[in-house]
Every structure is written in C-alpha cells, then in structure tokens.
Short mmCIF file of C-alpha atoms in Angstrom, two decimals:
data_model
loop_
_atom_site.label_atom_id
_atom_site.label_comp_id
_atom_site.label_asym_id
_atom_site.label_seq_id
_atom_site.Cartn_x
_atom_site.Cartn_y
_atom_site.Cartn_z
CA UNK A 1 44.47 -13.56 -134.06
CA UNK A 2 41.31 -13.52 -136.14
CA UNK A 3 38.40 -15.34 -134.57
CA UNK A 4 37.23 -18.41 -136.41
CA UNK A 5 33.80 -17.87 -138.00
CA UNK A 6 30.72 -19.51 -136.54
CA UNK A 7 29.58 -21.97 -139.20
CA UNK A 8 26.00 -23.16 -138.98
CA UNK A 9 24.37 -25.84 -141.09
CA UNK A 10 20.72 -24.95 -141.72
CA UNK A 11 18.01 -27.39 -142.82
CA UNK A 12 14.59 -26.48 -144.25
CA UNK A 13 11.83 -28.97 -145.17
CA UNK A 14 8.65 -27.21 -144.06
CA UNK A 15 6.71 -27.54 -147.32
CA UNK A 16 7.74 -28.27 -150.92
CA UNK A 17 11.46 -27.57 -150.79
CA UNK A 18 14.24 -29.70 -149.37
CA UNK A 19 17.05 -27.25 -148.62
CA UNK A 20 20.34 -27.05 -146.73
CA UNK A 21 22.87 -24.25 -146.38
CA UNK A 22 26.02 -23.34 -144.52
CA UNK A 23 26.25 -19.74 -143.32
CA UNK A 24 29.22 -18.21 -141.47
CA UNK A 25 28.58 -15.64 -138.71
CA UNK A 26 24.96 -15.32 -139.80
CA UNK A 27 25.93 -13.28 -142.88
CA UNK A 28 28.34 -15.05 -145.21
CA UNK A 29 26.56 -17.62 -147.36
CA UNK A 30 29.03 -20.45 -147.93
CA UNK A 31 26.51 -22.68 -149.68
CA UNK A 32 22.80 -22.83 -150.41
CA UNK A 33 21.31 -25.97 -151.92
CA UNK A 34 17.63 -26.31 -152.83
CA UNK A 35 16.59 -29.66 -154.28
CA UNK A 36 14.25 -28.23 -156.94
CA UNK A 37 16.94 -25.90 -158.22
CA UNK A 38 19.84 -28.28 -158.56
CA UNK A 39 20.67 -31.28 -160.64
CA UNK A 40 20.80 -33.49 -157.60
CA UNK A 41 18.78 -36.21 -159.23
CA UNK A 42 21.50 -36.65 -161.82
CA UNK A 43 24.28 -36.77 -159.25
CA UNK A 44 22.69 -38.62 -156.37
CA UNK A 45 19.45 -40.04 -157.67
CA UNK A 46 17.25 -37.70 -155.62
CA UNK A 47 13.90 -36.64 -157.00
CA UNK A 48 12.47 -33.27 -157.91
CA UNK A 49 10.50 -32.21 -154.85
CA UNK A 50 6.82 -32.69 -154.68
CA UNK A 51 4.41 -32.39 -151.81
CA UNK A 52 5.44 -35.60 -150.17
CA UNK A 53 7.59 -36.75 -147.34
CA UNK A 54 9.05 -39.42 -149.59
CA UNK A 55 10.66 -36.73 -151.75
CA UNK A 56 12.11 -35.03 -148.68
CA UNK A 57 13.43 -38.35 -147.41
CA UNK A 58 15.11 -39.11 -150.72
CA UNK A 59 16.55 -35.61 -151.02
CA UNK A 60 17.63 -34.76 -147.51
CA UNK A 61 20.97 -36.58 -147.42
CA UNK A 62 22.14 -35.50 -150.90
CA UNK A 63 21.11 -31.90 -150.20
CA UNK A 64 23.01 -31.77 -146.90
CA UNK A 65 26.07 -33.50 -148.40
CA UNK A 66 26.08 -31.04 -151.29
CA UNK A 67 25.73 -28.03 -148.96
CA UNK A 68 28.67 -29.26 -146.84
CA UNK A 69 30.80 -29.97 -149.94
CA UNK A 70 30.07 -26.61 -151.60
CA UNK A 71 30.86 -24.78 -148.38
CA UNK A 72 34.03 -26.85 -148.02
CA UNK A 73 33.33 -27.57 -144.36
CA UNK A 74 33.41 -30.79 -142.37
CA UNK A 75 31.55 -31.84 -139.25
CA UNK A 76 34.51 -30.53 -137.24
CA UNK A 77 34.16 -26.98 -138.54
CA UNK A 78 30.37 -26.82 -138.16
CA UNK A 79 29.40 -25.23 -134.83
CA UNK A 80 25.71 -26.12 -134.76
CA UNK A 81 22.86 -27.63 -136.76
CA UNK A 82 19.72 -25.55 -137.19
CA UNK A 83 16.38 -26.77 -138.47
CA UNK A 84 13.01 -25.18 -139.22
CA UNK A 85 10.65 -27.18 -136.98
CA UNK A 86 7.52 -25.01 -137.32
CA UNK A 87 5.14 -24.10 -138.91
CA UNK A 88 4.56 -26.40 -141.84
CA UNK A 89 3.36 -29.78 -142.97
CA UNK A 90 4.14 -32.18 -140.09
CA UNK A 91 5.31 -35.10 -142.21
CA UNK A 92 7.60 -32.78 -144.19
CA UNK A 93 9.00 -30.98 -141.14
CA UNK A 94 9.62 -34.37 -139.54
CA UNK A 95 12.24 -35.24 -142.18
CA UNK A 96 14.34 -32.15 -141.53
CA UNK A 97 13.95 -32.39 -137.77
CA UNK A 98 14.97 -36.05 -137.73
CA UNK A 99 18.00 -35.37 -139.92
CA UNK A 100 19.08 -32.43 -137.75
CA UNK A 101 18.67 -34.40 -134.53
CA UNK A 102 20.66 -37.29 -135.97
CA UNK A 103 23.54 -35.04 -137.05
CA UNK A 104 23.48 -33.18 -133.74
CA UNK A 105 23.79 -36.47 -131.87
CA UNK A 106 26.35 -38.04 -134.19
CA UNK A 107 28.59 -34.98 -134.47
CA UNK A 108 28.14 -33.86 -130.87
CA UNK A 109 27.09 -30.37 -131.98
CA UNK A 110 24.25 -28.27 -130.57
CA UNK A 111 20.81 -28.29 -132.16
CA UNK A 112 18.92 -25.06 -132.83
CA UNK A 113 15.16 -24.90 -133.52
CA UNK A 114 14.01 -22.20 -135.91
CA UNK A 115 10.56 -20.84 -136.73
CA UNK A 116 10.26 -20.86 -140.51
CA UNK A 117 8.34 -17.55 -140.61
CA UNK A 118 10.82 -15.78 -138.35
CA UNK A 119 13.55 -17.04 -140.65
CA UNK A 120 11.84 -15.46 -143.68
CA UNK A 121 12.31 -12.00 -142.27
CA UNK A 122 15.92 -12.79 -141.47
CA UNK A 123 16.39 -13.02 -145.27
CA UNK A 124 15.62 -9.31 -145.49
CA UNK A 125 18.30 -8.51 -142.87
CA UNK A 126 21.04 -10.59 -144.51
CA UNK A 127 22.93 -7.85 -146.27
CA UNK A 128 22.25 -5.06 -143.83
CA UNK A 129 24.81 -3.67 -141.40
CA UNK A 130 23.56 -1.39 -138.65
CA UNK A 131 19.90 -2.29 -138.91
CA UNK A 132 17.67 0.39 -137.36
CA UNK A 133 15.17 -1.09 -134.92
CA UNK A 134 12.31 -1.42 -134.21
CA UNK A 135 11.24 -2.77 -137.57
CA UNK A 136 7.95 -3.97 -138.94
CA UNK A 137 8.26 -7.11 -141.03
CA UNK A 138 5.80 -8.14 -143.72
CA UNK A 139 6.01 -11.80 -144.74
CA UNK A 140 3.96 -12.55 -147.84
CA UNK A 141 3.97 -15.96 -149.45
CA UNK A 142 1.72 -18.67 -150.81
CA UNK A 143 0.98 -19.99 -147.36
CA UNK A 144 1.37 -16.96 -145.11
CA UNK A 145 0.66 -13.27 -144.80
CA UNK A 146 1.97 -11.91 -141.49
CA UNK A 147 3.05 -8.65 -139.90
CA UNK A 148 5.60 -8.71 -137.09
CA UNK A 149 6.95 -6.15 -134.68
CA UNK A 150 10.68 -6.83 -134.69
CA UNK A 151 12.56 -5.47 -131.67
CA UNK A 152 15.59 -7.65 -132.48
CA UNK A 153 16.11 -10.69 -134.72
CA UNK A 154 15.05 -12.87 -131.77
CA UNK A 155 12.26 -10.71 -130.39
CA UNK A 156 9.35 -10.91 -132.76
CA UNK A 157 5.77 -10.16 -131.93
CA UNK A 158 3.01 -11.20 -134.29
CA UNK A 159 0.86 -8.16 -135.08
CA UNK A 160 -1.41 -9.55 -137.78
CA UNK A 161 -2.00 -12.56 -140.01
CA UNK A 162 -4.30 -13.82 -142.71
CA UNK A 163 -7.72 -15.00 -141.60
CA UNK A 164 -8.49 -16.92 -144.80
CA UNK A 165 -6.44 -16.97 -148.02
CA UNK A 166 -2.78 -15.92 -147.97
CA UNK A 167 -1.73 -13.23 -150.44
CA UNK A 168 0.24 -15.62 -152.65
CA UNK A 169 -2.69 -18.02 -152.68
CA UNK A 170 -5.02 -15.22 -153.82
CA UNK A 171 -2.61 -14.47 -156.69
CA UNK A 172 -2.53 -18.18 -157.65
CA UNK A 173 -6.29 -18.60 -157.52
CA UNK A 174 -7.04 -15.40 -159.42
CA UNK A 175 -4.50 -16.50 -162.03
CA UNK A 176 -6.45 -19.77 -162.30
CA UNK A 177 -9.73 -17.83 -162.79
CA UNK A 178 -8.03 -15.72 -165.48
CA UNK A 179 -6.55 -18.88 -167.01
CA UNK A 180 -2.99 -17.66 -166.56
CA UNK A 181 -0.11 -20.07 -165.86
CA UNK A 182 1.07 -21.27 -162.42
CA UNK A 183 2.66 -19.83 -160.33
CA UNK A 184 0.14 -17.03 -160.45
CA UNK A 185 2.18 -14.21 -158.92
CA UNK A 186 4.69 -13.71 -161.74
CA UNK A 187 1.98 -14.37 -164.38
CA UNK A 188 -0.30 -11.67 -163.00
CA UNK A 189 2.53 -9.19 -162.56
CA UNK A 190 3.58 -9.73 -166.18
CA UNK A 191 0.19 -9.31 -167.82
CA UNK A 192 -0.76 -6.46 -165.43
CA UNK A 193 2.02 -4.32 -166.96
CA UNK A 194 -0.30 -3.76 -169.94
CA UNK A 195 -3.43 -3.28 -167.85
CA UNK A 196 -5.21 -0.34 -166.24
CA UNK A 197 -5.11 -0.76 -162.44
CA UNK A 198 -8.13 1.55 -162.14
CA UNK A 199 -10.33 -0.44 -164.55
CA UNK A 200 -12.21 -2.44 -161.91
CA UNK A 201 -12.71 -1.30 -158.33
CA UNK A 202 -12.17 -4.59 -156.46
CA UNK A 203 -12.88 -4.56 -152.70
CA UNK A 204 -10.12 -3.70 -150.25
CA UNK A 205 -10.86 -5.63 -147.07
CA UNK A 206 -9.39 -3.62 -144.19
CA UNK A 207 -11.29 -5.45 -141.37
CA UNK A 208 -11.92 -2.29 -139.36
CA UNK A 209 -9.79 0.77 -138.58
CA UNK A 210 -7.37 -0.91 -136.14
CA UNK A 211 -7.03 -4.42 -137.53
CA UNK A 212 -3.64 -5.64 -138.71
CA UNK A 213 -5.05 -8.96 -139.93
CA UNK A 214 -5.61 -9.76 -143.59
CA UNK A 215 -8.55 -11.23 -145.50
CA UNK A 216 -8.13 -11.98 -149.19
CA UNK A 217 -10.90 -14.50 -149.89
CA UNK A 218 -13.41 -11.72 -150.67
CA UNK A 219 -11.33 -10.22 -153.44
CA UNK A 220 -10.78 -13.66 -154.98
CA UNK A 221 -14.55 -14.20 -155.05
CA UNK A 222 -15.07 -10.67 -156.42
CA UNK A 223 -12.78 -11.47 -159.37
CA UNK A 224 -14.69 -14.72 -159.93
CA UNK A 225 -18.04 -12.90 -160.01
CA UNK A 226 -16.61 -10.26 -162.30
CA UNK A 227 -15.64 -13.01 -164.76
CA UNK A 228 -18.75 -15.14 -164.38
CA UNK A 229 -21.49 -12.54 -164.09
CA UNK A 230 -22.94 -11.47 -160.76
CA UNK A 231 -25.54 -14.26 -160.66
CA UNK A 232 -22.86 -16.94 -161.19
CA UNK A 233 -25.19 -18.52 -163.73
CA UNK A 234 -22.97 -17.89 -166.72
CA UNK A 235 -19.79 -19.63 -167.74
CA UNK A 236 -16.42 -18.10 -167.05
CA UNK A 237 -16.18 -15.45 -169.79
CA UNK A 238 -12.39 -15.28 -169.69
CA UNK A 239 -12.10 -17.34 -172.91
CA UNK A 240 -13.98 -14.71 -174.88
CA UNK A 241 -12.29 -11.72 -173.24
CA UNK A 242 -9.70 -9.65 -175.06
CA UNK A 243 -6.14 -9.78 -173.75
CA UNK A 244 -6.56 -6.13 -172.77
CA UNK A 245 -9.61 -6.91 -170.66
CA UNK A 246 -7.75 -9.70 -168.84
CA UNK A 247 -4.77 -7.40 -168.33
CA UNK A 248 -7.12 -4.77 -166.85
CA UNK A 249 -8.62 -7.29 -164.40
CA UNK A 250 -5.15 -8.55 -163.42
CA UNK A 251 -3.84 -5.01 -162.92
CA UNK A 252 -6.91 -3.98 -160.90
CA UNK A 253 -6.67 -7.09 -158.73
CA UNK A 254 -2.95 -6.58 -158.14
CA UNK A 255 -3.51 -2.92 -157.27
CA UNK A 256 -6.17 -3.84 -154.70
CA UNK A 257 -3.94 -6.51 -153.11
CA UNK A 258 -0.95 -4.20 -152.90
CA UNK A 259 -3.09 -1.36 -151.59
CA UNK A 260 -4.18 -3.52 -148.65
CA UNK A 261 -0.68 -4.89 -147.98
CA UNK A 262 0.88 -1.42 -148.01
CA UNK A 263 -1.84 0.26 -145.92
CA UNK A 264 -1.70 -2.47 -143.27
CA UNK A 265 2.09 -2.32 -143.17
CA UNK A 266 1.89 1.46 -142.78
CA UNK A 267 -0.66 1.05 -139.99
CA UNK A 268 1.67 -1.40 -138.20
CA UNK A 269 4.68 0.88 -138.73
CA UNK A 270 2.85 3.83 -137.18
CA UNK A 271 1.73 1.70 -134.26
CA UNK A 272 5.25 0.62 -133.26
CA UNK A 273 7.09 3.70 -134.63
CA UNK A 274 9.13 1.48 -136.93
CA UNK A 275 12.33 2.86 -138.41
CA UNK A 276 12.68 0.01 -140.86
CA UNK A 277 10.30 -2.10 -142.94
CA UNK A 278 11.41 -5.66 -143.74
CA UNK A 279 9.86 -7.56 -146.64
CA UNK A 280 10.21 -11.29 -147.23
CA UNK A 281 8.42 -14.34 -148.65
CA UNK A 282 7.68 -15.37 -152.23
CA UNK A 283 5.36 -12.43 -153.00
CA UNK A 284 8.20 -10.06 -152.03
CA UNK A 285 9.51 -10.77 -155.52
CA UNK A 286 6.64 -8.63 -156.90
CA UNK A 287 8.27 -5.40 -158.11
CA UNK A 288 5.03 -3.37 -157.93
CA UNK A 289 4.70 -4.28 -154.24
CA UNK A 290 8.33 -3.35 -153.66
CA UNK A 291 7.97 0.08 -155.24
CA UNK A 292 4.66 0.77 -153.47
CA UNK A 293 6.30 -0.01 -150.11
CA UNK A 294 9.32 2.08 -151.08
CA UNK A 295 7.00 4.98 -151.88
CA UNK A 296 5.24 4.57 -148.52
CA UNK A 297 8.57 4.53 -146.67
CA UNK A 298 9.79 7.66 -148.47
CA UNK A 299 6.62 9.64 -147.78
CA UNK A 300 6.51 8.69 -144.08
CA UNK A 301 7.59 11.31 -141.55
CA UNK A 302 10.27 10.57 -140.49
CA UNK A 303 11.19 8.45 -143.48
CA UNK A 304 11.61 4.71 -143.03
CA UNK A 305 14.05 2.35 -144.65
CA UNK A 306 12.80 -0.59 -146.71
CA UNK A 307 14.86 -3.77 -146.67
CA UNK A 308 13.79 -6.50 -149.08
CA UNK A 309 15.05 -10.07 -149.10
CA UNK A 310 17.25 -10.77 -152.14
CA UNK A 311 15.16 -12.53 -154.79
CA UNK A 312 16.94 -15.86 -154.38
CA UNK A 313 16.04 -15.87 -150.66
CA UNK A 314 12.39 -14.81 -151.00
CA UNK A 315 11.15 -18.35 -151.50
CA UNK A 316 11.87 -21.18 -149.07
CA UNK A 317 15.59 -21.73 -148.47
CA UNK A 318 17.93 -22.83 -145.71
CA UNK A 319 20.18 -19.76 -145.68
CA UNK A 320 17.60 -17.88 -143.67
CA UNK A 321 17.43 -20.77 -141.19
CA UNK A 322 21.21 -20.90 -140.68
CA UNK A 323 21.44 -17.12 -140.54
CA UNK A 324 18.80 -16.66 -137.84
CA UNK A 325 20.34 -19.59 -135.95
CA UNK A 326 23.57 -17.64 -135.50
CA UNK A 327 21.71 -15.16 -133.26
CA UNK A 328 20.34 -18.06 -131.23
CA UNK A 329 23.77 -19.67 -131.07
CA UNK A 330 25.27 -16.50 -129.62
CA UNK A 331 22.40 -16.25 -127.14
CA UNK A 332 22.86 -19.91 -126.12
CA UNK A 333 19.33 -20.82 -127.15
CA UNK A 334 19.61 -24.50 -127.98
CA UNK A 335 17.06 -27.27 -128.45
CA UNK A 336 17.51 -30.82 -127.23
CA UNK A 337 16.91 -34.17 -128.91
CA UNK A 338 13.26 -34.21 -127.85
CA UNK A 339 12.58 -31.53 -130.51
CA UNK A 340 9.41 -32.26 -132.47
CA UNK A 341 7.87 -30.68 -135.55
CA UNK A 342 4.91 -28.39 -134.96
CA UNK A 343 2.30 -27.65 -137.62
CA UNK A 344 1.34 -24.24 -136.31
CA UNK A 345 3.67 -21.42 -135.74
CA UNK B 1 -30.64 -39.29 -146.90
CA UNK B 2 -29.37 -35.97 -148.19
CA UNK B 3 -30.04 -32.62 -146.64
CA UNK B 4 -30.09 -29.23 -148.39
CA UNK B 5 -29.47 -25.94 -146.67
CA UNK B 6 -29.15 -22.41 -148.01
CA UNK B 7 -27.05 -19.79 -146.29
CA UNK B 8 -27.39 -16.11 -147.09
CA UNK B 9 -23.97 -14.90 -146.02
CA UNK B 10 -20.49 -16.04 -145.05
CA UNK B 11 -21.50 -15.47 -141.42
CA UNK B 12 -24.42 -17.88 -141.82
CA UNK B 13 -22.13 -20.47 -143.41
CA UNK B 14 -19.78 -20.18 -140.42
CA UNK B 15 -22.75 -20.49 -138.03
CA UNK B 16 -23.93 -23.65 -139.81
CA UNK B 17 -20.44 -25.11 -139.48
CA UNK B 18 -20.37 -24.22 -135.80
CA UNK B 19 -23.63 -26.11 -135.14
CA UNK B 20 -22.21 -29.19 -136.86
CA UNK B 21 -18.86 -28.87 -135.08
CA UNK B 22 -20.52 -28.73 -131.67
CA UNK B 23 -22.13 -32.14 -132.27
CA UNK B 24 -19.15 -34.02 -133.69
CA UNK B 25 -17.97 -36.93 -131.55
CA UNK B 26 -14.58 -37.62 -133.08
CA UNK B 27 -13.60 -40.03 -135.82
CA UNK B 28 -15.52 -38.14 -138.52
CA UNK B 29 -14.11 -37.48 -141.97
CA UNK B 30 -15.82 -34.59 -143.77
CA UNK B 31 -15.23 -34.25 -147.51
CA UNK B 32 -16.02 -30.87 -149.06
CA UNK B 33 -16.52 -30.23 -152.75
CA UNK B 34 -17.25 -26.88 -154.34
CA UNK B 35 -15.57 -24.39 -156.62
CA UNK B 36 -13.48 -21.34 -155.70
CA UNK B 37 -15.26 -18.95 -153.37
CA UNK B 38 -18.13 -21.34 -152.60
CA UNK B 39 -17.55 -21.17 -148.84
CA UNK B 40 -15.53 -24.28 -148.02
CA UNK B 41 -13.05 -22.51 -145.76
CA UNK B 42 -15.86 -20.56 -144.06
CA UNK B 43 -17.80 -23.73 -143.26
CA UNK B 44 -14.62 -25.27 -141.81
CA UNK B 45 -13.97 -22.12 -139.76
CA UNK B 46 -17.36 -22.78 -138.18
CA UNK B 47 -16.76 -26.52 -137.69
CA UNK B 48 -13.44 -25.84 -135.97
CA UNK B 49 -15.06 -23.19 -133.78
CA UNK B 50 -17.81 -25.65 -132.86
CA UNK B 51 -15.18 -28.18 -131.84
CA UNK B 52 -13.64 -25.47 -129.69
CA UNK B 53 -10.54 -25.22 -131.82
CA UNK B 54 -10.73 -21.56 -132.77
CA UNK B 55 -10.00 -18.71 -130.44
CA UNK B 56 -7.17 -19.17 -127.95
CA UNK B 57 -4.76 -17.79 -130.53
CA UNK B 58 -5.55 -20.23 -133.31
CA UNK B 59 -6.78 -19.01 -136.67
CA UNK B 60 -8.49 -21.23 -139.20
CA UNK B 61 -7.20 -20.14 -142.59
CA UNK B 62 -6.76 -21.73 -145.98
CA UNK B 63 -4.16 -24.52 -146.10
CA UNK B 64 -3.96 -24.51 -149.91
CA UNK B 65 -0.23 -23.90 -149.84
CA UNK B 66 0.78 -25.74 -146.66
CA UNK B 67 -1.67 -28.61 -147.43
CA UNK B 68 -2.63 -29.36 -143.81
CA UNK B 69 -3.51 -27.08 -140.89
CA UNK B 70 -3.88 -28.59 -137.43
CA UNK B 71 -6.06 -27.13 -134.69
CA UNK B 72 -6.72 -28.38 -131.17
CA UNK B 73 -9.97 -28.15 -129.28
CA UNK B 74 -12.29 -30.69 -127.70
CA UNK B 75 -11.02 -32.85 -130.59
CA UNK B 76 -8.05 -32.51 -132.91
CA UNK B 77 -9.04 -30.94 -136.22
CA UNK B 78 -6.98 -31.73 -139.32
CA UNK B 79 -7.84 -29.33 -142.13
CA UNK B 80 -6.54 -30.72 -145.41
CA UNK B 81 -6.64 -28.93 -148.78
CA UNK B 82 -6.21 -31.17 -151.82
CA UNK B 83 -6.21 -28.26 -154.32
CA UNK B 84 -2.48 -28.52 -155.00
CA UNK B 85 -2.20 -32.29 -154.74
CA UNK B 86 -1.48 -34.09 -157.97
CA UNK B 87 -2.27 -37.66 -157.02
CA UNK B 88 -4.06 -39.84 -154.51
CA UNK B 89 -0.63 -41.20 -153.62
CA UNK B 90 0.43 -37.73 -152.49
CA UNK B 91 -2.69 -37.51 -150.37
CA UNK B 92 -1.76 -40.74 -148.65
CA UNK B 93 1.83 -39.57 -148.19
CA UNK B 94 0.85 -36.44 -146.32
CA UNK B 95 -0.30 -38.75 -143.56
CA UNK B 96 -4.06 -39.04 -144.15
CA UNK B 97 -4.29 -42.38 -142.34
CA UNK B 98 -2.47 -40.98 -139.31
CA UNK B 99 -4.85 -38.04 -139.13
CA UNK B 100 -7.90 -40.33 -138.91
CA UNK B 101 -8.39 -41.47 -135.32
CA UNK B 102 -11.22 -41.50 -132.76
CA UNK B 103 -10.07 -38.24 -131.24
CA UNK B 104 -9.92 -36.30 -134.48
CA UNK B 105 -12.07 -34.67 -137.10
CA UNK B 106 -10.58 -34.63 -140.59
CA UNK B 107 -11.97 -32.06 -143.03
CA UNK B 108 -10.88 -32.15 -146.65
CA UNK B 109 -11.29 -29.32 -149.15
CA UNK B 110 -11.35 -30.25 -152.88
CA UNK B 111 -12.08 -33.83 -151.82
CA UNK B 112 -13.10 -34.73 -155.39
CA UNK B 113 -9.39 -34.72 -156.25
CA UNK B 114 -8.68 -37.61 -153.86
CA UNK B 115 -11.93 -39.56 -154.14
CA UNK B 116 -10.32 -43.05 -154.48
CA UNK B 117 -8.61 -42.63 -151.10
CA UNK B 118 -12.01 -42.16 -149.42
CA UNK B 119 -13.51 -45.41 -150.72
CA UNK B 120 -14.61 -47.80 -148.00
CA UNK B 121 -14.68 -45.29 -145.16
CA UNK B 122 -17.66 -43.46 -143.71
CA UNK B 123 -17.51 -39.93 -144.99
CA UNK B 124 -19.77 -36.94 -144.47
CA UNK B 125 -20.02 -35.39 -147.92
CA UNK B 126 -20.68 -31.70 -148.37
CA UNK B 127 -21.26 -30.03 -151.72
CA UNK B 128 -21.28 -26.23 -151.86
CA UNK B 129 -22.59 -24.14 -154.73
CA UNK B 130 -22.89 -20.48 -155.57
CA UNK B 131 -26.57 -19.47 -155.55
CA UNK B 132 -26.26 -15.70 -155.65
CA UNK B 133 -23.69 -13.11 -154.66
CA UNK B 134 -23.56 -14.16 -151.01
CA UNK B 135 -26.05 -17.05 -151.09
CA UNK B 136 -24.71 -20.60 -151.02
CA UNK B 137 -26.58 -23.85 -151.46
CA UNK B 138 -25.05 -26.59 -149.32
CA UNK B 139 -25.88 -30.27 -149.75
CA UNK B 140 -25.01 -32.86 -147.11
CA UNK B 141 -24.80 -36.65 -147.47
CA UNK B 142 -23.96 -39.12 -144.72
CA UNK B 143 -24.52 -36.75 -141.85
CA UNK B 144 -24.88 -38.98 -138.77
CA UNK B 145 -28.27 -39.08 -137.04
CA UNK B 146 -26.68 -37.55 -133.96
CA UNK B 147 -26.07 -34.34 -135.88
CA UNK B 148 -29.03 -31.93 -136.05
CA UNK B 149 -28.67 -28.86 -138.21
#
C-alpha cells in the first residue's frame, strides 16, 4: 500500500508578503498563495500587502483558505502547521505565528517553527534528488546577505553575513542614485546589458583575507561620489548623463557586487570543501550572478554543482517554509504554543 | 542648544556613536536625518555598541528592507529605518509606540519621512552631511545635559 503523503501547511509573514502554501513530502507543491500576486482583494476583500501588520491581519485568513482550497486538502489531511517565526519584523511575524498557533490548537496538529533564512536555501533544494553535501548556501535578498555551511537541511552553520547594507539594498539604493525604477535589482540588470562592466573600478570590499562577511555600504557611497563629484558639492549629475554613461556605471557596479559575492562564496566553499553551492533570495534572480557562480563552480577542482532556487521561489514565499518543515516533522522537531516571533535570526 | 561635530572617517563616526551610547539612560528617541552614505548606520553601530548591544553574536546592519532591527544590551535598542515607509500611519503600525519605553533606545533613520509621528515627544535630533570623501559634519539638537561628547 502506498504511504499517504505528509502534507504541511506553511505560513510566511516575516516582512512584506503574506503567504501560505501546502507542500506534500517536502517536494510536491500543492498550492502556493502570495497575497501580492493574487486577486485576493477581489475575492475576499483583502488588501495588497504593504509594510504593516494590518495588511497581514486582513490577508492571513484569505491566504490560508485559498492555499487549502487550491491544494484540495482539509484540516484532516494536513499533518502539521509550519510558520516562519524569525527573523523579521516582529509585528508582521506575530500575525503568522498567531495564526499558526491557533490552527495548531484548533486542529490538534503539531506546530513547527521555521527560520525564514534557512527556508530560503530550502528553495534551492526543492527540485533536487540526491543532493551532494556539504553545501555552501548563499542567500542574497533586500534584507539579507548570508553564507551558510549546510551539512544537512537541518544543520546549518552561519559562516558570514552583511555588516551594513544587504546586497539587494545596495542594488535598490544605487538604482535610486541612478534614477532607475524600483525594485533596483531588475532595473540595474536590464540597463547594465548595454554597459561596460570595466568602465568604472568601484571598490570590492573583501574585509581581509579570511572574512566571509559582507560590506556593501562603501560601494553604494562610491557610486554616489562618482555621480556627485568627489567633493559632494555638486548636484547629482545623473540627469545630464548619457544613457550609455548610466549603463556603464550600472554595469560596473553590478560587476563589483557580483565579484564580491562570487569570491566570498568560493572562499566559503574551499573552507568547507563544499560539493554543492545553493543560491536563494531575491537577488538570486539576477542572471549575471547565476552565470558567474556557474562559471566558478565549473572551474573549481573538483567541480561543484550549482543549485538555484526557481525564480518564483526566490522572493518570500511559504513553499520554502512548508518544505523545510517536512524535514523537521520527520525529525520530530516540534514547537509548542508558547512560540513567539523573534526579530533576529 | 545645538552641537556640531566633524568626523574624519567611518571609524570616528562609530566612535562618536559609542560615546553617546555609553551615556544613554533609556527612554531616548534618536531621530537621524541625512542622505545616502552620510553615516547614519555607522553612527547607530556605535550607539548600539555603547549600549552594549553589539558583539555577543549581534550585528548592527541596515534595516532598510526589514524596517526594524532589535538588539539587546544594557538597554533594548530598536533600530528603525523609515526609508521604505510610505506614510506616518505605516510607521505607527510597525509598533513605534511599543518600542518606546524606559528600558529602550529607539533610533530612527530617515526620520524626516515620519516627522509628524515625533511631534510632542522629546527627541534627540541628528543631522548628518557629507563634508568630503570620508568627512562628515554631524549636528545634534536636544542632546540631554547628561550626555557629553
């Protein structure tokens, strides 16, 4: 007789997105609902997410109901409820945690606490059978830039993190300096296609020969000075720059960012003799970063395998939460109803 | 009475923050204004270190995306970044009132975006400006008499 799949309902509310998903056996996505990407407000009267707990509160029930309906599961066929309880904005996390605790109590199903950042690298493992460990995971997003040593999906050791601006934030702020649209990552990648990445030699902050931490505030300021004049007395000259000049700055900035990300990842991979590199987070959508990491993996001896989160699971979602929770479910790692949100992770 | 200080490097900006942080008593709200790269996060790194909230595994980094970072030391430090906020209402909804208590220090980057929410409360105002490649001019208003810099 075939064993019934383990269905887990995952909930994610750590920042801007209200999301819920049902995943079977940690791999099969039965539903994935993200409030900003669905027409929930038409169907249920929810609102488009904004940075506010009120939006999460209004969206959480419709999002969960929709995820359950799309997956065609009921409370009886859900084995556990998983929620990202850290890190994030406390008032936002609180909404997901409260909903998950309520459902856990009402349905009599176990509760599983998930670290949002650990879940991001689970996105990169979704499709992979026979993952070769150890792996080094690079999580790059608007709020985080982290390197992990991954001995198993549940054994993650933080190797490095950003000391000031996250990579995605640097992209957004440089896009603002260059007067490109928000979000900055895709805008810079687009215009950089026509630019010369060697036009401006922006600083690559490596923080010493052994550091696996990241610092991107210096490069942001370097771009600002490049556009304003070194004495900062002049106005931003971007308005009078040719499109080519802006493309050159964008391409040079992107090249410097990717150079640092790839070299640090390589450093981490050598340190732990990683067989696999995992890439997740919003900035993982950047195709130049993907190919630079691919190149690094191919030229390593022995070669390494690069696994990238599918584009739809790079940004915040609940599939990664439910998927990682399956490993915890099997290991019997449950939380109780005293679970609280935690800002740091 | 305002106070003007120049720092010659990011390290000096952090050191200035540390001196202020060491003397905070709790209950302070510090509002920072200054454009990109003017040293807001560096000053706060120092303030948090002075409060004893950096080290011990905690890193003070930019909360632009996550909006609020929380650190624990001698006092709780709530590091808020209003850069991405679109309204004063949003600022109130992230729990600003809850963050303000006698055992906390609340530091706000891009405070000019949420100015109406700060009306009627005692605020230490800090304005940072570029004054050269690594030089920053930093203006303080409302610094309590118990704080010597």
